[in-house]
Short mmCIF file of C-alpha atoms in Angstrom, two decimals:
data_model
loop_
_atom_site.label_atom_id
_atom_site.label_comp_id
_atom_site.label_asym_id
_atom_site.label_seq_id
_atom_site.Cartn_x
_atom_site.Cartn_y
_atom_site.Cartn_z
CA MET A 1 13.48 67.94 -24.19
CA LEU A 2 12.87 71.54 -23.30
CA GLY A 3 10.93 70.44 -20.21
CA THR A 4 13.80 68.24 -19.12
CA ILE A 5 16.20 71.13 -19.42
CA ARG A 6 13.89 73.39 -17.40
CA GLU A 7 13.54 70.76 -14.70
CA PHE A 8 17.33 70.30 -14.49
CA TRP A 9 17.81 74.05 -14.28
CA ARG A 10 15.39 74.35 -11.40
CA ASP A 11 16.72 71.35 -9.51
CA GLN A 12 18.71 72.54 -6.38
CA ARG A 13 19.69 69.16 -5.04
CA GLY A 14 23.50 68.81 -4.43
CA ILE A 15 24.21 72.55 -4.30
CA ALA A 16 25.71 72.15 -0.81
CA MET A 17 28.31 69.87 -2.29
CA ILE A 18 29.38 72.61 -4.67
CA LEU A 19 29.65 75.17 -1.82
CA VAL A 20 31.62 72.73 0.30
CA ALA A 21 33.96 72.02 -2.57
CA ILE A 22 34.55 75.74 -3.05
CA MET A 23 35.02 76.49 0.71
CA LEU A 24 36.90 73.34 1.67
CA PRO A 25 40.42 74.73 0.98
CA ALA A 26 39.64 77.81 3.06
CA LEU A 27 38.20 75.74 5.91
CA VAL A 28 41.16 73.39 5.92
CA GLY A 29 43.51 76.38 5.72
CA PHE A 30 41.91 78.07 8.74
CA ALA A 31 42.04 74.80 10.70
CA VAL A 32 45.71 74.34 9.89
CA LEU A 33 46.41 77.99 10.71
CA ALA A 34 44.65 77.63 14.06
CA LEU A 35 46.70 74.51 14.79
CA ASP A 36 49.91 76.35 13.87
CA MET A 37 49.00 79.32 16.05
CA SER A 38 48.25 76.99 18.94
CA ARG A 39 51.61 75.28 18.53
CA ALA A 40 53.43 78.63 18.23
CA ASN A 41 51.65 79.98 21.29
CA GLY A 42 52.59 76.83 23.21
CA LEU A 43 56.24 77.23 22.19
CA HIS A 44 56.29 80.89 23.16
CA SER A 45 54.54 80.14 26.45
CA ASP A 46 57.10 77.47 27.29
CA LEU A 47 59.97 79.80 26.44
CA GLN A 48 58.48 82.73 28.36
CA LYS A 49 57.79 80.67 31.46
CA GLY A 50 61.31 79.31 31.26
CA VAL A 51 63.05 82.70 31.02
CA ASP A 52 60.72 84.15 33.69
CA ALA A 53 61.77 81.43 36.11
CA LEU A 54 65.43 81.76 35.17
CA ALA A 55 65.36 85.55 35.56
CA LEU A 56 63.76 85.31 39.01
CA ALA A 57 66.28 82.68 40.10
CA GLY A 58 69.20 84.82 38.95
CA ALA A 59 67.78 88.06 40.38
CA ALA A 60 67.44 86.51 43.83
CA GLU A 61 71.24 86.38 44.04
CA LEU A 62 71.87 90.02 43.13
CA ASP A 63 72.51 91.27 46.65
CA GLY A 64 75.48 93.50 45.79
CA ASN A 65 78.13 91.12 47.11
CA SER A 66 81.24 90.52 45.03
CA ASP A 67 80.20 86.96 44.14
CA ALA A 68 76.66 87.91 43.03
CA TRP A 69 77.31 87.20 39.33
CA THR A 70 78.81 83.81 40.11
CA ARG A 71 75.88 82.82 42.31
CA ALA A 72 73.38 84.11 39.76
CA GLU A 73 74.96 81.98 37.04
CA SER A 74 74.89 78.96 39.32
CA ALA A 75 71.19 79.55 39.94
CA LEU A 76 70.50 79.79 36.20
CA VAL A 77 72.35 76.57 35.50
CA HIS A 78 71.39 74.38 38.46
CA LEU A 79 68.30 75.78 40.15
CA VAL A 80 65.82 75.92 37.27
CA SER A 81 65.23 73.57 34.34
CA ASN A 82 62.44 74.05 31.77
CA GLU A 83 61.63 72.25 28.51
CA THR A 84 59.92 73.28 25.27
CA ILE A 85 58.37 70.69 22.97
CA PHE A 86 56.97 72.50 19.92
CA ALA A 87 60.14 73.64 18.15
CA ASP A 88 61.68 71.91 15.14
CA ALA A 89 64.45 70.76 17.49
CA GLY A 90 61.93 68.72 19.50
CA VAL A 91 62.42 68.79 23.25
CA VAL A 92 64.70 71.72 24.16
CA THR A 93 66.02 72.24 27.68
CA LEU A 94 66.57 75.72 29.12
CA PRO A 95 69.43 75.96 29.77
CA SER A 96 71.23 73.03 28.15
CA THR A 97 74.55 71.65 29.30
CA GLY A 98 77.76 73.30 28.19
CA SER A 99 80.11 76.00 29.31
CA THR A 100 79.43 79.68 29.86
CA THR A 101 80.71 82.14 27.26
CA VAL A 102 81.45 85.72 28.31
CA ASN A 103 80.77 88.44 25.77
CA PRO A 104 84.21 89.81 24.79
CA THR A 105 82.86 93.36 24.54
CA TYR A 106 80.54 93.47 27.55
CA SER A 107 81.57 91.31 30.50
CA ALA A 108 78.11 91.75 32.02
CA CYS A 109 76.65 89.61 29.21
CA ARG A 110 77.06 85.82 29.07
CA SER A 111 75.50 82.84 27.32
CA ARG A 112 75.16 79.14 27.92
CA GLY A 113 73.29 76.57 25.92
CA GLN A 114 69.90 77.88 24.89
CA ILE A 115 69.95 81.11 26.94
CA SER A 116 71.90 84.34 27.25
CA TRP A 117 71.80 86.92 30.00
CA CYS A 118 73.06 90.39 30.87
CA PHE A 119 73.47 91.96 34.31
CA LEU A 120 71.89 95.40 34.42
CA ALA A 121 72.33 98.49 36.56
CA SER A 122 69.10 100.00 35.25
CA ILE A 123 66.35 99.68 32.65
CA PRO A 124 64.68 102.37 30.53
CA THR A 125 61.69 104.06 32.14
CA ASN A 126 59.50 103.29 29.13
CA ASP A 127 58.96 99.56 28.63
CA ALA A 128 58.83 100.11 24.88
CA ASP A 129 62.42 101.33 24.84
CA PRO A 130 65.03 98.63 24.24
CA ILE A 131 67.72 97.75 26.76
CA THR A 132 71.13 98.87 25.52
CA SER A 133 74.73 98.66 26.67
CA ALA A 134 74.16 101.87 28.63
CA ASN A 135 72.05 99.82 31.03
CA TYR A 136 74.70 97.13 31.62
CA ALA A 137 76.23 96.87 35.11
CA ALA A 138 79.93 97.49 35.56
CA SER A 139 80.31 95.17 38.55
CA PRO A 140 78.30 92.90 40.88
CA GLY A 141 78.06 95.75 43.36
CA THR A 142 76.15 97.95 40.89
CA THR A 143 73.89 95.19 39.55
CA LYS A 144 70.17 95.63 40.19
CA LEU A 145 68.55 93.45 37.51
CA ILE A 146 69.16 90.59 35.12
CA GLN A 147 67.92 90.21 31.54
CA VAL A 148 67.49 86.62 30.35
CA THR A 149 66.86 85.82 26.67
CA ALA A 150 65.96 82.46 25.20
CA GLN A 151 67.64 81.55 21.94
CA PRO A 152 64.98 81.83 19.19
CA GLU A 153 63.66 78.41 18.23
CA SER A 154 62.80 77.53 14.62
CA PHE A 155 59.16 76.64 14.03
CA THR A 156 58.00 75.09 10.73
CA ALA A 157 54.36 75.79 9.99
CA MET A 158 51.93 73.44 8.29
CA PHE A 159 50.09 76.43 6.84
CA PRO A 160 51.96 77.82 3.83
CA VAL A 161 53.03 81.07 5.48
CA SER A 162 55.41 81.70 2.58
CA TYR A 163 52.39 82.77 0.51
CA LEU A 164 51.58 85.42 3.10
CA SER A 165 55.10 86.60 3.91
CA GLY A 166 56.58 86.48 0.45
CA SER A 167 59.50 84.46 1.82
CA SER A 168 60.63 81.17 0.39
CA ALA A 169 60.91 79.75 3.90
CA ASN A 170 57.87 78.17 5.46
CA SER A 171 59.10 78.67 9.05
CA PHE A 172 59.71 81.42 11.58
CA ASN A 173 61.51 81.87 14.88
CA VAL A 174 59.95 82.15 18.33
CA GLY A 175 61.89 83.68 21.25
CA ALA A 176 61.28 85.15 24.70
CA GLU A 177 62.89 87.62 27.10
CA ALA A 178 62.45 88.50 30.77
CA VAL A 179 63.93 91.10 33.12
CA ALA A 180 63.86 90.56 36.88
CA GLY A 181 65.29 92.55 39.76
CA PHE A 182 66.15 92.16 43.41
CA THR A 183 64.43 94.28 46.03
CA ASN A 184 65.57 94.59 49.61
CA ALA A 185 63.37 95.89 52.41
CA LEU A 186 63.66 96.02 56.17
CA CYS A 187 60.61 95.42 58.31
CA GLN A 188 59.79 96.06 61.98
CA PHE A 189 61.85 99.17 61.46
CA THR A 190 61.87 102.50 63.26
CA PRO A 191 60.63 105.25 60.88
CA MET A 192 63.82 107.30 60.97
CA PHE A 193 66.56 108.35 58.57
CA ILE A 194 69.92 109.91 59.34
CA CYS A 195 72.15 111.93 57.07
CA ASN A 196 75.39 110.09 56.43
CA PRO A 197 77.92 111.90 58.65
CA TYR A 198 80.80 110.64 56.52
CA THR A 199 81.92 111.90 53.15
CA SER A 200 80.76 108.75 51.37
CA LEU A 201 79.29 105.30 51.89
CA GLY A 202 82.81 103.86 51.60
CA ALA A 203 84.02 106.04 54.47
CA LEU A 204 81.08 104.89 56.58
CA GLN A 205 81.83 101.24 55.80
CA THR A 206 85.46 101.70 56.79
CA ALA A 207 84.47 103.38 60.06
CA VAL A 208 82.15 100.59 61.22
CA SER A 209 84.30 97.65 60.10
CA GLY A 210 86.56 97.75 63.18
CA THR A 211 85.93 96.72 66.78
CA SER A 212 86.00 100.31 68.05
CA LYS A 213 82.79 102.02 67.00
CA PRO A 214 82.86 105.80 66.55
CA MET A 215 80.05 107.74 68.16
CA ILE A 216 77.59 109.81 66.19
CA TRP A 217 75.79 112.83 67.59
CA LEU A 218 72.38 112.96 65.93
CA LYS A 219 70.42 116.18 65.84
CA GLU A 220 66.84 116.57 64.67
CA GLN A 221 66.39 119.09 61.89
CA THR A 222 63.62 121.37 63.15
CA GLY A 223 63.91 124.24 60.70
CA GLY A 224 60.81 123.34 58.71
CA ASN A 225 60.28 121.84 55.27
CA ASN A 226 62.68 124.26 53.57
CA ALA A 227 65.57 123.69 55.97
CA GLN A 228 68.64 122.02 54.50
CA TYR A 229 69.62 118.75 56.17
CA GLY A 230 73.29 118.23 56.81
CA PRO A 231 75.56 115.39 57.96
CA GLY A 232 74.49 114.11 61.36
CA ASN A 233 70.91 115.40 61.14
CA TYR A 234 68.04 112.99 61.54
CA GLY A 235 64.43 113.07 60.43
CA PHE A 236 61.38 110.86 60.18
CA LEU A 237 59.91 108.67 57.48
CA SER A 238 56.39 108.26 56.21
CA SER A 239 55.15 104.76 56.87
CA PRO A 240 53.61 102.65 54.09
CA GLU A 241 50.27 103.55 55.67
CA GLY A 242 50.92 107.28 55.33
CA ASP A 243 52.10 110.05 57.62
CA LYS A 244 51.66 109.17 61.26
CA SER A 245 50.76 111.70 63.92
CA ALA A 246 53.46 112.74 66.37
CA GLN A 247 51.94 110.45 69.04
CA LYS A 248 51.75 107.44 66.70
CA LEU A 249 55.29 108.10 65.49
CA THR A 250 56.52 108.17 69.09
CA GLU A 251 54.76 104.86 69.73
CA MET A 252 56.49 103.33 66.69
CA PHE A 253 59.81 104.24 68.31
CA ALA A 254 58.71 102.65 71.57
CA VAL A 255 57.24 99.28 70.58
CA THR A 256 59.40 96.22 69.96
CA SER A 257 58.08 95.56 66.43
CA PRO A 258 57.05 98.73 64.57
CA PRO A 259 54.47 97.85 61.87
CA ALA A 260 56.37 99.17 58.85
CA CYS A 261 58.69 98.03 56.07
CA TYR A 262 61.03 100.26 54.08
CA SER A 263 62.63 99.49 50.72
CA GLN A 264 66.27 100.14 49.91
CA ASN A 265 65.09 101.39 46.53
CA GLY A 266 63.82 104.51 48.26
CA VAL A 267 62.18 105.94 51.37
CA LYS A 268 59.85 108.91 51.68
CA THR A 269 60.49 111.54 54.29
CA ARG A 270 57.64 112.65 56.52
CA PRO A 271 56.54 116.24 55.86
CA GLY A 272 56.12 118.79 58.63
CA ASN A 273 57.76 119.31 61.98
CA VAL A 274 57.48 116.51 64.52
CA THR A 275 57.63 116.75 68.27
CA PRO A 276 60.79 114.98 69.52
CA VAL A 277 60.22 111.25 69.99
CA ASN A 278 62.43 111.05 73.09
CA ASP A 279 59.58 109.48 75.11
CA GLY A 280 59.49 106.53 72.71
CA ILE A 281 63.25 106.03 72.79
CA ASN A 282 63.52 106.38 76.56
CA THR A 283 61.15 103.48 77.25
CA ARG A 284 64.25 101.37 76.50
CA PHE A 285 65.82 102.94 79.61
CA ASP A 286 62.84 102.14 81.86
CA ILE A 287 61.55 105.73 81.69
CA TYR A 288 57.87 106.23 80.86
CA PRO A 289 55.85 109.45 80.58
CA ASN A 290 53.20 110.05 83.21
CA GLY A 291 49.58 109.74 82.16
CA ASN A 292 50.31 108.35 78.72
CA SER A 293 47.32 106.71 77.06
CA GLY A 294 49.13 105.17 74.10
CA LYS A 295 51.62 102.33 73.84
CA LEU A 296 54.36 103.97 75.87
CA VAL A 297 53.87 101.42 78.63
CA PRO A 298 56.00 98.43 79.74
CA SER A 299 53.57 95.86 78.33
CA SER A 300 54.00 97.22 74.77
CA ALA A 301 57.42 98.83 75.14
CA PRO A 302 59.42 96.92 77.75
CA PRO A 303 62.77 98.24 78.98
CA ALA A 304 66.07 96.72 77.96
CA PRO A 305 67.78 94.25 80.34
CA ASN A 306 70.51 96.85 80.85
CA VAL A 307 69.24 100.38 81.52
CA ARG A 308 72.35 101.93 83.09
CA LYS A 309 72.05 105.63 82.33
CA GLY A 310 73.74 107.56 85.15
CA MET A 311 70.48 108.23 87.01
CA VAL A 312 69.17 107.61 90.53
CA VAL A 313 66.09 105.48 91.10
CA LYS A 314 63.48 106.92 93.44
CA ASN A 315 60.49 105.23 95.03
CA ASN A 316 57.89 107.70 96.21
CA GLY A 317 54.90 106.01 97.79
CA GLY A 318 54.97 103.09 95.37
CA SER A 319 55.73 105.31 92.37
CA CYS A 320 59.10 104.51 90.81
CA SER A 321 61.02 107.04 88.74
CA TYR A 322 64.53 108.24 87.96
CA ASP A 323 66.30 111.53 88.64
CA LEU A 324 69.66 112.96 87.75
CA PRO A 325 72.19 112.54 90.60
CA ASN A 326 72.70 115.53 92.83
CA SER A 327 76.12 117.04 93.44
CA GLY A 328 76.84 114.60 96.27
CA GLN A 329 75.93 111.57 94.13
CA ALA A 330 77.54 112.63 90.86
CA ASN A 331 80.78 110.72 91.45
CA ASN A 332 78.86 107.44 91.90
CA TYR A 333 76.72 107.50 88.74
CA GLU A 334 77.84 107.55 85.14
CA ALA A 335 76.20 106.61 81.85
CA LEU A 336 78.26 105.28 78.98
CA PRO A 337 80.53 108.25 78.21
CA ARG A 338 80.54 110.14 74.95
CA ASP A 339 83.61 110.22 72.73
CA ASN A 340 86.16 112.77 73.88
CA CYS A 341 86.20 113.91 70.24
CA PHE A 342 83.12 116.01 70.83
CA TYR A 343 85.07 118.19 73.22
CA SER A 344 88.54 118.25 71.68
CA GLY A 345 87.32 119.21 68.22
CA THR A 346 89.59 116.69 66.48
CA CYS A 347 86.77 115.02 64.49
CA THR A 348 86.51 115.15 60.74
CA GLN A 349 83.38 117.17 61.34
CA ALA A 350 83.63 118.46 64.87
CA GLY A 351 80.52 118.00 66.95
CA VAL A 352 78.99 115.34 64.67
CA LEU A 353 81.40 112.43 64.58
CA GLY A 354 83.32 110.76 67.36
CA ASN A 355 86.71 109.13 67.09
CA GLY A 356 85.85 106.01 69.09
CA ALA A 357 87.98 107.05 72.07
CA TRP A 358 86.00 107.17 75.29
CA ASP A 359 86.72 106.91 79.02
CA PHE A 360 86.21 103.18 79.50
CA ALA A 361 88.44 103.07 82.60
CA GLY A 362 86.53 105.84 84.33
CA TYR A 363 83.16 104.30 83.49
CA TRP A 364 84.30 100.90 84.78
CA SER A 365 85.72 102.33 87.97
CA ILE A 366 82.53 104.22 88.88
CA ASN A 367 80.09 101.44 88.01
CA HIS A 368 82.09 98.30 88.87
CA GLY A 369 84.69 99.47 91.37
CA ASN A 370 87.81 97.35 91.47
CA ALA A 371 86.25 94.46 89.51
CA SER A 372 88.69 93.00 86.99
CA THR A 373 88.49 94.24 83.40
CA ALA A 374 90.17 91.11 82.04
CA GLY A 375 86.90 89.47 81.03
CA VAL A 376 85.43 92.44 79.20
CA LEU A 377 88.71 93.22 77.41
CA THR A 378 88.98 89.61 76.30
CA ALA A 379 85.41 89.68 75.00
CA CYS A 380 85.49 93.16 73.47
CA GLY A 381 89.11 93.91 72.64
CA ALA A 382 91.60 96.43 73.97
CA SER A 383 89.41 99.35 72.77
CA PRO A 384 85.92 98.04 73.52
CA SER A 385 82.81 99.50 71.97
CA ARG A 386 80.12 100.73 74.33
CA TYR A 387 77.69 98.20 72.89
CA CYS A 388 80.03 95.32 73.72
CA VAL A 389 80.46 96.60 77.29
CA TYR A 390 76.69 96.94 77.55
CA LYS A 391 76.19 93.32 76.51
CA TYR A 392 79.00 92.12 78.80
CA GLU A 393 77.19 93.68 81.76
CA ILE A 394 74.03 91.79 80.77
CA ASP A 395 75.86 88.48 80.37
CA ASN A 396 77.59 88.81 83.75
CA PRO A 397 74.84 89.53 86.29
CA THR A 398 77.17 88.78 89.22
CA LEU A 399 79.58 91.50 88.15
CA LYS A 400 80.30 93.84 91.04
CA SER A 401 78.07 96.88 90.66
CA GLY A 402 78.31 100.37 92.10
CA GLN A 403 75.46 102.64 93.13
CA GLU A 404 73.46 102.18 89.92
CA LYS A 405 72.16 98.72 89.12
CA THR A 406 72.33 97.26 85.64
CA PRO A 407 68.76 95.84 85.33
CA PRO A 408 65.65 98.06 85.26
CA GLN A 409 64.46 98.91 88.77
CA CYS A 410 60.96 100.25 88.06
CA ASN A 411 59.67 97.72 85.49
CA THR A 412 61.20 94.28 85.42
CA THR A 413 59.63 93.01 82.19
CA THR A 414 62.67 92.90 79.93
CA GLN A 415 63.50 92.07 76.35
CA ILE A 416 66.61 90.99 74.48
CA ALA A 417 69.78 93.05 74.48
CA ASP A 418 68.96 94.56 71.06
CA ARG A 419 66.21 96.59 72.68
CA ARG A 420 68.53 99.61 72.77
CA LEU A 421 69.19 99.44 69.03
CA LEU A 422 67.51 101.84 66.65
CA TYR A 423 67.23 100.73 63.02
CA VAL A 424 67.59 103.66 60.64
CA ALA A 425 68.00 104.43 56.94
CA ILE A 426 71.22 106.23 55.97
CA VAL A 427 70.81 108.86 53.26
CA ASP A 428 73.27 111.15 51.51
CA CYS A 429 71.47 114.38 52.40
CA VAL A 430 74.00 116.61 50.65
CA ALA A 431 73.95 114.86 47.28
CA ASN A 432 70.16 114.54 47.36
CA ASN A 433 69.57 118.09 48.59
CA VAL A 434 67.28 116.96 51.38
CA GLN A 435 65.13 119.86 52.52
CA GLY A 436 62.38 118.44 54.66
CA GLY A 437 59.47 116.11 54.14
CA GLY A 438 57.75 114.61 51.15
CA GLN A 439 60.93 113.63 49.30
CA THR A 440 61.60 110.12 48.03
CA LEU A 441 65.26 109.36 48.66
CA PRO A 442 67.62 106.50 47.73
CA VAL A 443 69.02 104.61 50.70
CA GLN A 444 72.76 104.12 50.93
CA ALA A 445 72.37 101.49 53.64
CA PHE A 446 70.25 100.52 56.60
CA ALA A 447 72.01 100.64 59.94
CA SER A 448 71.60 99.66 63.57
CA VAL A 449 72.51 102.38 66.06
CA PHE A 450 73.13 101.57 69.73
CA VAL A 451 71.65 104.35 71.87
CA THR A 452 74.22 105.09 74.57
CA GLU A 453 72.19 107.45 76.75
CA THR A 454 68.67 108.73 77.17
CA ALA A 455 67.41 110.89 74.32
CA GLY A 456 67.13 114.58 74.87
CA GLY A 457 63.79 116.33 74.86
CA PRO A 458 62.76 119.68 73.40
CA PRO A 459 64.30 121.82 72.12
CA ASN A 460 67.50 119.86 71.44
CA ALA A 461 66.17 116.32 70.80
CA ASP A 462 69.74 115.01 70.59
CA ILE A 463 70.52 111.31 70.30
CA TYR A 464 73.96 109.83 70.95
CA GLY A 465 74.82 106.40 69.68
CA GLU A 466 77.24 104.02 68.00
CA ILE A 467 76.58 102.68 64.50
CA GLN A 468 76.95 98.94 65.02
CA ASP A 469 76.17 97.36 61.67
CA ILE A 470 75.08 98.28 58.16
CA SER A 471 73.28 96.33 55.45
CA THR A 472 76.09 96.42 52.88
CA THR A 473 78.73 93.89 51.90
CA VAL A 474 80.98 94.85 54.84
CA GLY A 475 78.17 94.37 57.36
CA GLN A 476 78.18 91.66 59.99
CA GLY A 477 74.79 90.26 58.94
CA THR A 478 72.91 91.22 62.10
CA LEU A 479 70.32 93.14 60.05
CA LYS A 480 69.34 90.06 58.05
CA LYS A 481 66.73 89.15 60.66
CA LEU A 482 64.84 92.29 59.59
CA GLN A 483 65.42 91.95 55.86
CA ARG A 484 62.80 90.83 53.39
CA ASN A 485 64.53 89.99 50.11
CA GLU A 486 62.34 89.52 47.06
CA ALA A 487 62.89 89.00 43.35
CA GLN A 488 60.28 90.35 40.95
CA LEU A 489 59.72 90.60 37.22
CA TYR A 490 59.94 94.01 35.57
CA ARG A 491 59.57 93.00 31.93
#
């Protein structure tokens, strides 16, 4: 008997069964837990992908126009549809059908079906900080971002999570949130900013909304990095590739498609003094520097189809150039005149802004003799802008011409009429205390400026032009061909 007991005691057969029996609950528990985690992760992934797509769709409509909120809601409701399949509710559609409810306290926040959203003017710098009502936008015009939140979905676990959480419920909620914003950049853009010559962006918008375009007298700030920029000053921007040399910067002003894009969220000013870029601008007028080895040549920087500039063409042994008229020729040559405001001193800021009144009759008489003005006044209005007159001369090649011809006489390779437009960023230099290069500045608007006459060289470097269009809600949309609009996720 004792031997039998010893033999049983030493027998190890079947011990694995005992270990399996002991570990089986834990193994099954871990398997169930892994299955629950996989289902929860799938639910969260579905929700996150859904709100990401919805946020991007809504953000793409936030262009600052008065109907931006309406269009964003339409995009959320009609443009994107996502489904989740792991919640207790089964298949859930984001968003579901129903009507939109506006938050009675914060009109920037709405909800519909399984989602809610808030229009934001800003987000906290630290991603760990929550978004609060202080970040909500007051109107479509101030909206920069949209926050989309998926309604938390109930998820019942197979693993008894109540033992771990201490709660009587064996379920938990899974939600998701995304924040997306709208960025606006202009490409193929001249690397130049101008200080808003008006008291505000609203005043600028009012000034350019009519048919008569006031003239602006732009002056380069050459006082060094510590010089204070004022209304009407202009300066240069760093390109995304860094600070260009003076020669490369001049070439960017000359070529038809400058290789640079600038964001409305901010531009960086170029540090250091820059030699005036008048050579790059004047290629538009069929004037090229002698001996230039860069891109200041007609093949890269062709003249505009209308280069009338009040100058006399001269052919010297096959070399073609332009000179100012002498005293005997002066009465037969005239560039587009400046506003009389610059001389009368009646401007809001004398010497910087024009009042839109210029000697159209005198210009027409010198350059087109007794040709009828009926056509141009019909096309451009009773107080025509210089840009409209410029285009009318292009569109009517048989128009009687005086001593100076409309088309380029030295280089006949021409481009579209917009060749004499400069595209610039408008900055509030006073509010932002602009004092030279290396500053990152918010952009009030991008603008197209029609250059009315050849740019001055050192030391003045003056540029005269008309602001034709701006990239705000009152703009005419002509800058959209340069715009690159993009929605991106921020959270």
